[in-house]
Amino acid sequence: MSQARPLSLITGASAGIGAAFARALAARGHDVVLTARRTDRLETLAAELRQAHGTNVTVITNDLAEPHAVEQLCNALDERGLQVDWLINNAGYGVPGPFDQVDWAVHADFMRVLMTAPTELAWRLVRGMRARGYGRIVNVASLAGHVPGTAGHTLYAASKAYMIKFSQSLALENQAIGVHACALCPGFTKSEFHDVTGTRQMMNKLPDYMWQTSEQVVQEGIAAVERGDAVFVTGRFNRVVKGLFKLLPDRVAMRMSAKQSKRYRAQLAE
């Protein structure tokens, strides 16, 4: 490995799954680099990790929607002499609303954050991992990438399906030299995601068995990437859903998706 302690870079580290990854990896003896847009939250988490685990924490405020954000982030790592052993591509959000009724600039930012930035980060950092013969890349995808897309979140499932396929190829290219890549696919997770998209009230109506905590997702994700799983769906319920949709004819699966989309839009309008 590159340092006496492995170093993990976590995007979207200010809350939810990203913060849970930071806590879990720090508890495993990792030093961490935290990056997101909200400096105050990153600094609060950094102080917690230093106190709890004696972790070396680097905070780099960064907005991955900016075209040169990844280059600037990697330059900041180089200036500090930091070599990344674990890359957690977690930053993400949703854009609700019909595709043509959302400004293109909003869609462009979304695709940079959820597709372009994690791909570029992997491209820039995997070279060092390969040279050192060790690395872990976790691309936080979603169960949504395994089921038909829904109306109203037009690009979300598409972006997650991309991350799944990208992770599979990345895993195959690097599995023989000690670098593991994994698309981590959670379902409904207790985090701020649904507050940001304005769907919290609707999500609160779902039964408890459909949900996982961020900590549960992270625990399963770390185990999956260490095993060398290229794709892993967290939670038994989510794996059943994935298996069901895999067996259904496309036409039936699309009808089910359309029904769910209609229900989703109706509840958002309430």
Coordinates of C-alpha atoms in Angstrom, one line a residue:
M1 CA 0.0 0.0 0.0
S2 CA 1.0 3.6 -0.5
Q3 CA 1.3 4.8 3.1
A4 CA 1.8 3.2 6.5
R5 CA -2.0 3.5 6.8
P6 CA -4.3 3.1 3.9
L7 CA -5.8 6.3 2.6
S8 CA -9.5 6.6 1.5
L9 CA -11.0 9.4 -0.6
I10 CA -14.7 9.7 -0.1
T11 CA -16.8 12.0 -2.3
G12 CA -20.2 13.3 -1.0
A13 CA -18.8 12.7 2.5
S14 CA -20.8 15.3 4.3
A15 CA -23.8 13.1 5.1
G16 CA -25.5 9.8 4.5
I17 CA -23.7 6.9 3.0
G18 CA -20.5 9.0 2.4
A19 CA -20.2 10.0 6.1
A20 CA -20.9 6.3 7.1
F21 CA -18.1 5.2 4.8
A22 CA -15.8 7.7 6.4
R23 CA -16.6 6.4 9.9
A24 CA -16.3 2.8 9.0
L25 CA -13.0 3.1 7.2
A26 CA -11.5 5.3 9.9
A27 CA -12.5 2.6 12.4
R28 CA -10.6 0.1 10.2
G29 CA -7.4 2.2 10.6
H30 CA -7.7 4.3 7.4
D31 CA -6.7 7.9 7.0
V32 CA -9.3 9.7 5.0
V33 CA -9.8 12.6 2.6
L34 CA -13.3 14.0 2.8
T35 CA -14.7 16.0 -0.1
A36 CA -18.1 17.6 -0.7
R37 CA -19.5 21.1 -1.1
R38 CA -20.4 21.8 2.6
T39 CA -17.2 22.7 4.4
D40 CA -18.8 23.0 7.8
R41 CA -20.1 19.5 7.8
L42 CA -16.9 18.1 6.6
E43 CA -14.9 19.8 9.3
T44 CA -17.4 18.5 12.0
L45 CA -17.0 15.0 10.7
A46 CA -13.2 15.4 10.5
A47 CA -13.1 16.4 14.1
E48 CA -15.2 13.4 15.1
L49 CA -12.9 11.0 13.3
R50 CA -9.7 12.5 14.7
Q51 CA -11.1 12.2 18.2
A52 CA -12.6 8.8 17.9
H53 CA -9.9 7.0 15.9
G54 CA -6.8 9.2 15.8
T55 CA -7.3 9.4 12.0
N56 CA -5.4 11.8 9.8
V57 CA -8.2 13.6 8.0
T58 CA -7.9 16.0 5.0
V59 CA -10.8 18.2 4.1
I60 CA -11.0 19.4 0.5
T61 CA -14.2 21.4 -0.3
N62 CA -15.1 20.6 -3.9
D63 CA -18.2 20.8 -6.2
L64 CA -18.0 17.9 -8.7
A65 CA -20.5 19.7 -10.9
E66 CA -17.7 22.1 -12.0
P67 CA -16.0 21.0 -15.2
H68 CA -12.5 21.0 -13.8
A69 CA -13.3 19.8 -10.2
V70 CA -11.7 16.4 -10.5
E71 CA -8.5 17.8 -11.9
Q72 CA -8.4 20.3 -9.1
L73 CA -9.1 17.7 -6.5
C74 CA -6.3 15.4 -7.7
N75 CA -3.9 18.3 -7.9
A76 CA -4.7 19.0 -4.3
L77 CA -3.9 15.4 -3.4
D78 CA -0.6 15.6 -5.3
E79 CA 0.4 18.8 -3.6
R80 CA -0.1 17.1 -0.2
G81 CA 1.7 13.9 -1.3
L82 CA -1.4 11.8 -0.8
Q83 CA -1.8 8.5 -2.6
V84 CA -5.3 7.1 -2.6
D85 CA -5.8 3.4 -1.8
W86 CA -9.6 3.4 -1.5
L87 CA -11.8 5.5 -3.8
I88 CA -15.4 5.8 -2.7
N89 CA -17.4 7.5 -5.5
N90 CA -20.5 8.3 -3.5
A91 CA -21.5 11.9 -4.4
G92 CA -25.0 12.0 -5.9
Y93 CA -28.5 13.3 -5.8
G94 CA -31.8 13.2 -7.8
V95 CA -33.5 15.6 -10.2
P96 CA -37.3 15.2 -10.0
G97 CA -39.5 16.4 -12.8
P98 CA -40.2 15.6 -16.5
F99 CA -37.0 15.5 -18.6
D100 CA -38.0 18.4 -20.9
Q101 CA -39.2 20.6 -18.1
V102 CA -35.9 20.8 -16.3
D103 CA -33.2 23.2 -17.5
W104 CA -30.4 21.6 -19.5
A105 CA -27.8 23.1 -17.2
V106 CA -29.3 21.1 -14.3
H107 CA -29.1 17.9 -16.3
A108 CA -25.5 18.7 -17.3
D109 CA -24.5 19.2 -13.7
F110 CA -26.2 16.0 -12.7
M111 CA -24.4 14.0 -15.3
R112 CA -21.0 15.5 -14.3
V113 CA -21.6 14.6 -10.7
L114 CA -23.0 11.1 -11.1
M115 CA -21.2 9.9 -14.2
T116 CA -18.3 12.0 -15.5
A117 CA -16.7 12.9 -12.2
P118 CA -16.6 9.4 -10.8
T119 CA -15.3 8.0 -14.1
E120 CA -12.5 10.6 -14.2
L121 CA -11.6 10.0 -10.6
A122 CA -11.2 6.3 -11.3
W123 CA -9.2 7.0 -14.4
R124 CA -6.8 9.4 -12.6
L125 CA -6.4 7.3 -9.4
V126 CA -6.4 3.7 -10.7
R127 CA -3.0 4.2 -12.4
G128 CA -1.4 4.6 -9.0
M129 CA -3.3 1.7 -7.6
R130 CA -2.1 -0.5 -10.4
A131 CA 1.5 0.6 -10.0
R132 CA 1.4 -0.2 -6.2
G133 CA -0.6 -3.5 -6.8
Y134 CA -3.4 -2.6 -4.4
G135 CA -6.6 -0.6 -4.6
R136 CA -10.3 -0.5 -3.9
I137 CA -12.9 1.4 -5.9
V138 CA -16.5 1.5 -4.7
N139 CA -18.9 3.2 -7.1
V140 CA -22.1 3.8 -5.2
A141 CA -24.8 2.9 -7.8
S142 CA -28.3 1.8 -6.9
L143 CA -31.0 -0.9 -7.2
A144 CA -32.5 1.6 -9.7
G145 CA -29.8 0.6 -12.1
H146 CA -31.1 -2.9 -12.3
V147 CA -34.8 -2.2 -12.8
P148 CA -36.7 -0.2 -15.6
G149 CA -36.4 3.5 -15.5
T150 CA -39.2 5.6 -14.1
A151 CA -40.9 8.7 -15.4
G152 CA -40.0 11.8 -13.3
H153 CA -36.4 10.9 -12.5
T154 CA -35.3 10.4 -16.1
L155 CA -31.6 10.3 -15.8
Y156 CA -31.2 8.7 -12.3
A157 CA -31.6 5.0 -13.3
A158 CA -29.6 5.6 -16.5
S159 CA -26.7 7.0 -14.5
K160 CA -26.7 4.1 -12.1
A161 CA -26.9 1.5 -14.9
Y162 CA -23.9 3.2 -16.4
M163 CA -22.0 3.0 -13.1
I164 CA -22.8 -0.7 -12.8
K165 CA -21.5 -1.5 -16.3
F166 CA -18.4 0.7 -15.9
S167 CA -17.6 -1.0 -12.6
Q168 CA -17.8 -4.5 -14.2
S169 CA -15.4 -3.5 -16.9
L170 CA -13.0 -1.8 -14.4
A171 CA -13.1 -4.9 -12.2
L172 CA -12.3 -7.2 -15.0
E173 CA -9.4 -5.0 -16.2
N174 CA -7.8 -4.9 -12.7
Q175 CA -8.8 -8.0 -10.8
A176 CA -5.5 -9.8 -11.5
I177 CA -3.3 -7.1 -10.0
G178 CA -4.9 -6.5 -6.6
V179 CA -7.3 -3.7 -7.5
H180 CA -10.9 -4.4 -6.9
A181 CA -13.8 -2.3 -8.3
C182 CA -17.4 -2.7 -7.1
A183 CA -20.7 -1.1 -8.0
L184 CA -22.5 -0.9 -4.7
C185 CA -26.3 -1.0 -5.3
P186 CA -28.4 0.0 -2.3
G187 CA -32.2 0.4 -2.4
F188 CA -34.1 2.7 0.0
T189 CA -31.6 4.1 2.5
K190 CA -32.2 6.3 5.5
S191 CA -30.4 9.5 4.5
E192 CA -31.0 13.1 3.4
F193 CA -31.5 12.0 -0.2
H194 CA -35.3 12.1 -0.1
D195 CA -35.3 15.4 1.8
V196 CA -33.3 17.0 -1.0
T197 CA -35.6 15.6 -3.7
G198 CA -38.8 16.6 -1.8
T199 CA -40.0 13.0 -1.4
R200 CA -39.6 12.5 2.3
Q201 CA -43.4 12.5 3.1
M202 CA -44.0 9.8 0.5
M203 CA -41.0 7.7 1.6
N204 CA -42.2 7.7 5.2
K205 CA -45.2 5.7 4.1
L206 CA -43.0 2.7 3.0
P207 CA -42.7 -0.2 5.4
D208 CA -39.6 -0.6 7.5
Y209 CA -38.5 -3.9 5.8
M210 CA -37.8 -1.9 2.6
W211 CA -35.2 0.3 4.3
Q212 CA -31.6 0.0 5.3
T213 CA -29.4 2.4 7.3
S214 CA -26.4 4.0 5.8
E215 CA -24.2 1.9 8.2
Q216 CA -25.8 -1.3 7.0
V217 CA -25.1 -0.4 3.3
V218 CA -21.5 0.5 4.1
Q219 CA -20.8 -2.7 6.0
E220 CA -22.1 -4.8 3.2
G221 CA -20.3 -2.7 0.6
I222 CA -16.9 -2.9 2.3
A223 CA -17.2 -6.7 2.5
A224 CA -18.3 -6.9 -1.1
V225 CA -15.4 -4.9 -2.5
E226 CA -12.9 -6.9 -0.3
R227 CA -14.3 -10.1 -1.7
G228 CA -13.9 -8.9 -5.2
D229 CA -17.6 -8.6 -6.1
A230 CA -17.9 -6.4 -9.2
V231 CA -21.6 -5.7 -8.4
F232 CA -23.4 -6.1 -5.1
V233 CA -27.0 -5.3 -4.2
T234 CA -27.4 -4.6 -0.5
G235 CA -30.2 -6.0 1.6
R236 CA -32.2 -9.3 1.1
F237 CA -35.3 -7.4 0.0
N238 CA -33.5 -5.5 -2.7
R239 CA -31.9 -8.7 -4.0
V240 CA -35.3 -10.2 -4.3
V241 CA -36.6 -7.2 -6.2
K242 CA -33.6 -7.4 -8.6
G243 CA -34.2 -11.1 -9.2
L244 CA -37.9 -10.6 -9.8
F245 CA -37.4 -7.9 -12.4
K246 CA -34.7 -10.0 -14.1
L247 CA -37.2 -12.8 -14.6
L248 CA -40.1 -10.6 -15.8
P249 CA -40.6 -9.9 -19.5
D250 CA -39.6 -6.4 -20.4
R251 CA -43.2 -5.4 -21.3
V252 CA -44.5 -6.4 -17.9
A253 CA -41.6 -4.8 -16.0
M254 CA -42.2 -1.6 -17.9
R255 CA -45.9 -1.6 -17.0
M256 CA -45.0 -2.0 -13.4
S257 CA -42.5 0.8 -13.6
A258 CA -45.1 3.0 -15.3
K259 CA -47.6 2.3 -12.5
Q260 CA -45.1 3.2 -9.9
S261 CA -44.1 6.4 -11.7
K262 CA -47.7 7.5 -11.9
R263 CA -48.1 6.9 -8.2
Y264 CA -44.9 8.7 -7.5
R265 CA -46.0 11.8 -9.5
A266 CA -49.4 11.8 -7.9
Q267 CA -48.0 11.8 -4.4
L268 CA -45.5 14.5 -5.2
A269 CA -48.4 16.7 -6.4
E270 CA -50.3 16.3 -3.1

